[in-house]
Amino acid sequence: GVIDILNDSAEKRLALEEIAKKYSPGLDLTEHIVQDGPRCCVLALRIEHLTGKEHRDFMQARNQATTP
């Protein structure tokens, strides 16, 4: 993929809020984000290609759905 540096302050703040929500649910970290956000470097990864193994259960369900 491609990594971008977020320079737009609104985009950067939104990303930091989403990270805070995921890793600190229930805590209001808005004040910290407003205070310390401008000093943070936020990177965004755009995934262009993803590979991996398909779990057996999903493969069987897919095969059953396509079988007449």
PDB file of N, CA and C in Angstrom:
ATOM      1  N   GLY A   1       0.818  -1.184   0.000  1.00  0.00           N
ATOM      2  CA  GLY A   1       0.000   0.000   0.000  1.00  0.00           C
ATOM      3  C   GLY A   1       0.860   1.245   0.000  1.00  0.00           C
ATOM      4  N   VAL A   2       0.194   2.348   0.228  1.00  0.00           N
ATOM      5  CA  VAL A   2       0.841   3.656   0.242  1.00  0.00           C
ATOM      6  C   VAL A   2       0.591   4.300   1.597  1.00  0.00           C
ATOM      7  N   ILE A   3       1.624   4.916   2.156  1.00  0.00           N
ATOM      8  CA  ILE A   3       1.496   5.617   3.426  1.00  0.00           C
ATOM      9  C   ILE A   3       1.520   7.115   3.152  1.00  0.00           C
ATOM     10  N   ASP A   4       0.519   7.813   3.697  1.00  0.00           N
ATOM     11  CA  ASP A   4       0.436   9.267   3.586  1.00  0.00           C
ATOM     12  C   ASP A   4       0.592   9.880   4.961  1.00  0.00           C
ATOM     13  N   ILE A   5       1.221  11.041   5.021  1.00  0.00           N
ATOM     14  CA  ILE A   5       1.291  11.818   6.253  1.00  0.00           C
ATOM     15  C   ILE A   5       0.081  12.749   6.251  1.00  0.00           C
ATOM     16  N   LEU A   6      -0.715  12.687   7.318  1.00  0.00           N
ATOM     17  CA  LEU A   6      -1.885  13.562   7.405  1.00  0.00           C
ATOM     18  C   LEU A   6      -1.443  14.947   7.876  1.00  0.00           C
ATOM     19  N   ASN A   7      -1.621  15.933   7.017  1.00  0.00           N
ATOM     20  CA  ASN A   7      -1.245  17.303   7.350  1.00  0.00           C
ATOM     21  C   ASN A   7      -2.451  18.173   7.659  1.00  0.00           C
ATOM     22  N   ASP A   8      -3.607  17.813   7.134  1.00  0.00           N
ATOM     23  CA  ASP A   8      -4.831  18.563   7.387  1.00  0.00           C
ATOM     24  C   ASP A   8      -5.236  18.383   8.852  1.00  0.00           C
ATOM     25  N   SER A   9      -5.362  19.474   9.595  1.00  0.00           N
ATOM     26  CA  SER A   9      -5.610  19.378  11.032  1.00  0.00           C
ATOM     27  C   SER A   9      -6.936  18.691  11.355  1.00  0.00           C
ATOM     28  N   ALA A  10      -7.974  18.912  10.562  1.00  0.00           N
ATOM     29  CA  ALA A  10      -9.267  18.277  10.822  1.00  0.00           C
ATOM     30  C   ALA A  10      -9.179  16.766  10.582  1.00  0.00           C
ATOM     31  N   GLU A  11      -8.509  16.374   9.514  1.00  0.00           N
ATOM     32  CA  GLU A  11      -8.343  14.956   9.194  1.00  0.00           C
ATOM     33  C   GLU A  11      -7.491  14.264  10.256  1.00  0.00           C
ATOM     34  N   LYS A  12      -6.458  14.945  10.692  1.00  0.00           N
ATOM     35  CA  LYS A  12      -5.562  14.424  11.708  1.00  0.00           C
ATOM     36  C   LYS A  12      -6.302  14.238  13.031  1.00  0.00           C
ATOM     37  N   ARG A  13      -7.099  15.236  13.401  1.00  0.00           N
ATOM     38  CA  ARG A  13      -7.867  15.161  14.654  1.00  0.00           C
ATOM     39  C   ARG A  13      -8.868  14.007  14.603  1.00  0.00           C
ATOM     40  N   LEU A  14      -9.556  13.845  13.484  1.00  0.00           N
ATOM     41  CA  LEU A  14     -10.513  12.750  13.332  1.00  0.00           C
ATOM     42  C   LEU A  14      -9.813  11.399  13.483  1.00  0.00           C
ATOM     43  N   ALA A  15      -8.653  11.260  12.880  1.00  0.00           N
ATOM     44  CA  ALA A  15      -7.900  10.001  12.988  1.00  0.00           C
ATOM     45  C   ALA A  15      -7.489   9.734  14.436  1.00  0.00           C
ATOM     46  N   LEU A  16      -7.022  10.753  15.131  1.00  0.00           N
ATOM     47  CA  LEU A  16      -6.634  10.586  16.530  1.00  0.00           C
ATOM     48  C   LEU A  16      -7.843  10.244  17.401  1.00  0.00           C
ATOM     49  N   GLU A  17      -8.996  10.839  17.116  1.00  0.00           N
ATOM     50  CA  GLU A  17     -10.216  10.520  17.866  1.00  0.00           C
ATOM     51  C   GLU A  17     -10.632   9.073  17.647  1.00  0.00           C
ATOM     52  N   GLU A  18     -10.512   8.588  16.404  1.00  0.00           N
ATOM     53  CA  GLU A  18     -10.867   7.197  16.105  1.00  0.00           C
ATOM     54  C   GLU A  18      -9.919   6.227  16.809  1.00  0.00           C
ATOM     55  N   ILE A  19      -8.631   6.556  16.834  1.00  0.00           N
ATOM     56  CA  ILE A  19      -7.649   5.720  17.535  1.00  0.00           C
ATOM     57  C   ILE A  19      -7.956   5.700  19.027  1.00  0.00           C
ATOM     58  N   ALA A  20      -8.261   6.871  19.593  1.00  0.00           N
ATOM     59  CA  ALA A  20      -8.587   6.957  21.019  1.00  0.00           C
ATOM     60  C   ALA A  20      -9.841   6.158  21.344  1.00  0.00           C
ATOM     61  N   LYS A  21     -10.849   6.237  20.462  1.00  0.00           N
ATOM     62  CA  LYS A  21     -12.091   5.497  20.670  1.00  0.00           C
ATOM     63  C   LYS A  21     -11.839   3.989  20.673  1.00  0.00           C
ATOM     64  N   LYS A  22     -10.966   3.540  19.784  1.00  0.00           N
ATOM     65  CA  LYS A  22     -10.684   2.105  19.670  1.00  0.00           C
ATOM     66  C   LYS A  22      -9.887   1.586  20.868  1.00  0.00           C
ATOM     67  N   TYR A  23      -8.853   2.312  21.262  1.00  0.00           N
ATOM     68  CA  TYR A  23      -7.951   1.808  22.279  1.00  0.00           C
ATOM     69  C   TYR A  23      -8.229   2.317  23.688  1.00  0.00           C
ATOM     70  N   SER A  24      -9.096   3.324  23.835  1.00  0.00           N
ATOM     71  CA  SER A  24      -9.476   3.834  25.155  1.00  0.00           C
ATOM     72  C   SER A  24     -10.975   4.093  25.193  1.00  0.00           C
ATOM     73  N   PRO A  25     -11.790   3.052  24.974  1.00  0.00           N
ATOM     74  CA  PRO A  25     -13.237   3.270  24.961  1.00  0.00           C
ATOM     75  C   PRO A  25     -13.730   3.791  26.315  1.00  0.00           C
ATOM     76  N   GLY A  26     -14.645   4.726  26.244  1.00  0.00           N
ATOM     77  CA  GLY A  26     -15.212   5.277  27.466  1.00  0.00           C
ATOM     78  C   GLY A  26     -14.457   6.468  28.030  1.00  0.00           C
ATOM     79  N   LEU A  27     -13.262   6.739  27.535  1.00  0.00           N
ATOM     80  CA  LEU A  27     -12.494   7.895  28.012  1.00  0.00           C
ATOM     81  C   LEU A  27     -12.645   9.044  27.026  1.00  0.00           C
ATOM     82  N   ASP A  28     -12.827  10.238  27.554  1.00  0.00           N
ATOM     83  CA  ASP A  28     -12.894  11.421  26.692  1.00  0.00           C
ATOM     84  C   ASP A  28     -11.498  12.029  26.614  1.00  0.00           C
ATOM     85  N   LEU A  29     -10.846  11.815  25.502  1.00  0.00           N
ATOM     86  CA  LEU A  29      -9.478  12.295  25.321  1.00  0.00           C
ATOM     87  C   LEU A  29      -9.404  13.526  24.428  1.00  0.00           C
ATOM     88  N   THR A  30     -10.547  14.177  24.220  1.00  0.00           N
ATOM     89  CA  THR A  30     -10.612  15.343  23.339  1.00  0.00           C
ATOM     90  C   THR A  30      -9.624  16.425  23.747  1.00  0.00           C
ATOM     91  N   GLU A  31      -9.554  16.705  25.041  1.00  0.00           N
ATOM     92  CA  GLU A  31      -8.639  17.756  25.520  1.00  0.00           C
ATOM     93  C   GLU A  31      -7.187  17.423  25.181  1.00  0.00           C
ATOM     94  N   HIS A  32      -6.812  16.167  25.355  1.00  0.00           N
ATOM     95  CA  HIS A  32      -5.442  15.740  25.034  1.00  0.00           C
ATOM     96  C   HIS A  32      -5.181  15.828  23.534  1.00  0.00           C
ATOM     97  N   ILE A  33      -6.175  15.448  22.742  1.00  0.00           N
ATOM     98  CA  ILE A  33      -6.011  15.498  21.296  1.00  0.00           C
ATOM     99  C   ILE A  33      -5.854  16.934  20.827  1.00  0.00           C
ATOM    100  N   VAL A  34      -6.654  17.849  21.373  1.00  0.00           N
ATOM    101  CA  VAL A  34      -6.563  19.263  20.997  1.00  0.00           C
ATOM    102  C   VAL A  34      -5.206  19.828  21.412  1.00  0.00           C
ATOM    103  N   GLN A  35      -4.757  19.469  22.613  1.00  0.00           N
ATOM    104  CA  GLN A  35      -3.505  20.014  23.138  1.00  0.00           C
ATOM    105  C   GLN A  35      -2.279  19.404  22.457  1.00  0.00           C
ATOM    106  N   ASP A  36      -2.253  18.084  22.326  1.00  0.00           N
ATOM    107  CA  ASP A  36      -1.059  17.407  21.844  1.00  0.00           C
ATOM    108  C   ASP A  36      -1.117  17.002  20.371  1.00  0.00           C
ATOM    109  N   GLY A  37      -2.303  17.027  19.778  1.00  0.00           N
ATOM    110  CA  GLY A  37      -2.474  16.613  18.388  1.00  0.00           C
ATOM    111  C   GLY A  37      -1.574  17.309  17.394  1.00  0.00           C
ATOM    112  N   PRO A  38      -1.431  18.634  17.503  1.00  0.00           N
ATOM    113  CA  PRO A  38      -0.558  19.328  16.532  1.00  0.00           C
ATOM    114  C   PRO A  38       0.893  18.847  16.554  1.00  0.00           C
ATOM    115  N   ARG A  39       1.335  18.277  17.668  1.00  0.00           N
ATOM    116  CA  ARG A  39       2.715  17.789  17.757  1.00  0.00           C
ATOM    117  C   ARG A  39       2.859  16.355  17.277  1.00  0.00           C
ATOM    118  N   CYS A  40       1.742  15.699  16.998  1.00  0.00           N
ATOM    119  CA  CYS A  40       1.767  14.299  16.555  1.00  0.00           C
ATOM    120  C   CYS A  40       1.953  14.210  15.048  1.00  0.00           C
ATOM    121  N   CYS A  41       2.608  13.164  14.639  1.00  0.00           N
ATOM    122  CA  CYS A  41       2.705  12.830  13.219  1.00  0.00           C
ATOM    123  C   CYS A  41       1.783  11.638  13.003  1.00  0.00           C
ATOM    124  N   VAL A  42       0.742  11.824  12.198  1.00  0.00           N
ATOM    125  CA  VAL A  42      -0.242  10.768  11.960  1.00  0.00           C
ATOM    126  C   VAL A  42      -0.056  10.254  10.535  1.00  0.00           C
ATOM    127  N   LEU A  43       0.099   8.942  10.427  1.00  0.00           N
ATOM    128  CA  LEU A  43       0.277   8.301   9.135  1.00  0.00           C
ATOM    129  C   LEU A  43      -0.981   7.519   8.779  1.00  0.00           C
ATOM    130  N   ALA A  44      -1.339   7.521   7.514  1.00  0.00           N
ATOM    131  CA  ALA A  44      -2.495   6.766   7.032  1.00  0.00           C
ATOM    132  C   ALA A  44      -2.018   5.767   5.995  1.00  0.00           C
ATOM    133  N   LEU A  45      -2.343   4.508   6.206  1.00  0.00           N
ATOM    134  CA  LEU A  45      -1.966   3.457   5.277  1.00  0.00           C
ATOM    135  C   LEU A  45      -3.160   3.133   4.386  1.00  0.00           C
ATOM    136  N   ARG A  46      -2.972   3.280   3.078  1.00  0.00           N
ATOM    137  CA  ARG A  46      -3.995   2.892   2.104  1.00  0.00           C
ATOM    138  C   ARG A  46      -3.615   1.518   1.573  1.00  0.00           C
ATOM    139  N   ILE A  47      -4.423   0.522   1.912  1.00  0.00           N
ATOM    140  CA  ILE A  47      -4.139  -0.837   1.481  1.00  0.00           C
ATOM    141  C   ILE A  47      -4.552  -0.981   0.024  1.00  0.00           C
ATOM    142  N   GLU A  48      -3.624  -1.398  -0.805  1.00  0.00           N
ATOM    143  CA  GLU A  48      -3.902  -1.577  -2.229  1.00  0.00           C
ATOM    144  C   GLU A  48      -4.098  -3.046  -2.584  1.00  0.00           C
ATOM    145  N   HIS A  49      -3.515  -3.934  -1.802  1.00  0.00           N
ATOM    146  CA  HIS A  49      -3.621  -5.361  -2.090  1.00  0.00           C
ATOM    147  C   HIS A  49      -3.486  -6.112  -0.776  1.00  0.00           C
ATOM    148  N   LEU A  50      -4.351  -7.090  -0.572  1.00  0.00           N
ATOM    149  CA  LEU A  50      -4.347  -7.851   0.671  1.00  0.00           C
ATOM    150  C   LEU A  50      -4.430  -9.338   0.326  1.00  0.00           C
ATOM    151  N   THR A  51      -3.604 -10.138   0.960  1.00  0.00           N
ATOM    152  CA  THR A  51      -3.637 -11.585   0.728  1.00  0.00           C
ATOM    153  C   THR A  51      -3.791 -12.289   2.060  1.00  0.00           C
ATOM    154  N   GLY A  52      -4.178 -13.535   1.992  1.00  0.00           N
ATOM    155  CA  GLY A  52      -4.310 -14.331   3.202  1.00  0.00           C
ATOM    156  C   GLY A  52      -5.033 -15.622   2.896  1.00  0.00           C
ATOM    157  N   LYS A  53      -5.053 -16.487   3.869  1.00  0.00           N
ATOM    158  CA  LYS A  53      -5.739 -17.763   3.705  1.00  0.00           C
ATOM    159  C   LYS A  53      -7.192 -17.602   4.116  1.00  0.00           C
ATOM    160  N   GLU A  54      -8.059 -18.302   3.411  1.00  0.00           N
ATOM    161  CA  GLU A  54      -9.470 -18.288   3.745  1.00  0.00           C
ATOM    162  C   GLU A  54      -9.736 -19.400   4.765  1.00  0.00           C
ATOM    163  N   HIS A  55     -10.477 -19.061   5.821  1.00  0.00           N
ATOM    164  CA  HIS A  55     -10.809 -20.035   6.843  1.00  0.00           C
ATOM    165  C   HIS A  55     -11.704 -21.122   6.244  1.00  0.00           C
ATOM    166  N   ARG A  56     -11.504 -22.338   6.660  1.00  0.00           N
ATOM    167  CA  ARG A  56     -12.223 -23.489   6.120  1.00  0.00           C
ATOM    168  C   ARG A  56     -13.745 -23.305   6.194  1.00  0.00           C
ATOM    169  N   ASP A  57     -14.269 -22.795   7.306  1.00  0.00           N
ATOM    170  CA  ASP A  57     -15.715 -22.603   7.456  1.00  0.00           C
ATOM    171  C   ASP A  57     -16.273 -21.648   6.410  1.00  0.00           C
ATOM    172  N   PHE A  58     -15.551 -20.565   6.154  1.00  0.00           N
ATOM    173  CA  PHE A  58     -15.997 -19.595   5.148  1.00  0.00           C
ATOM    174  C   PHE A  58     -15.958 -20.202   3.748  1.00  0.00           C
ATOM    175  N   MET A  59     -14.928 -20.998   3.479  1.00  0.00           N
ATOM    176  CA  MET A  59     -14.792 -21.630   2.179  1.00  0.00           C
ATOM    177  C   MET A  59     -15.940 -22.615   1.942  1.00  0.00           C
ATOM    178  N   GLN A  60     -16.271 -23.407   2.965  1.00  0.00           N
ATOM    179  CA  GLN A  60     -17.370 -24.359   2.840  1.00  0.00           C
ATOM    180  C   GLN A  60     -18.703 -23.641   2.640  1.00  0.00           C
ATOM    181  N   ALA A  61     -18.937 -22.570   3.384  1.00  0.00           N
ATOM    182  CA  ALA A  61     -20.187 -21.806   3.251  1.00  0.00           C
ATOM    183  C   ALA A  61     -20.293 -21.194   1.859  1.00  0.00           C
ATOM    184  N   ARG A  62     -19.181 -20.671   1.341  1.00  0.00           N
ATOM    185  CA  ARG A  62     -19.180 -20.086   0.000  1.00  0.00           C
ATOM    186  C   ARG A  62     -19.472 -21.150  -1.051  1.00  0.00           C
ATOM    187  N   ASN A  63     -18.861 -22.322  -0.914  1.00  0.00           N
ATOM    188  CA  ASN A  63     -19.078 -23.406  -1.852  1.00  0.00           C
ATOM    189  C   ASN A  63     -20.526 -23.917  -1.816  1.00  0.00           C
ATOM    190  N   GLN A  64     -21.107 -23.977  -0.631  1.00  0.00           N
ATOM    191  CA  GLN A  64     -22.492 -24.421  -0.501  1.00  0.00           C
ATOM    192  C   GLN A  64     -23.458 -23.416  -1.123  1.00  0.00           C
ATOM    193  N   ALA A  65     -23.146 -22.136  -0.994  1.00  0.00           N
ATOM    194  CA  ALA A  65     -24.005 -21.084  -1.526  1.00  0.00           C
ATOM    195  C   ALA A  65     -23.982 -21.073  -3.052  1.00  0.00           C
ATOM    196  N   THR A  66     -22.884 -21.498  -3.669  1.00  0.00           N
ATOM    197  CA  THR A  66     -22.795 -21.458  -5.133  1.00  0.00           C
ATOM    198  C   THR A  66     -23.185 -22.779  -5.783  1.00  0.00           C
ATOM    199  N   THR A  67     -23.363 -23.828  -4.969  1.00  0.00           N
ATOM    200  CA  THR A  67     -23.756 -25.124  -5.523  1.00  0.00           C
ATOM    201  C   THR A  67     -25.274 -25.161  -5.719  1.00  0.00           C
ATOM    202  N   PRO A  68     -25.749 -25.538  -6.924  1.00  0.00           N
ATOM    203  CA  PRO A  68     -27.213 -25.547  -7.162  1.00  0.00           C
ATOM    204  C   PRO A  68     -27.935 -26.630  -6.418  1.00  0.00           C
TER     205      PRO A  68
END
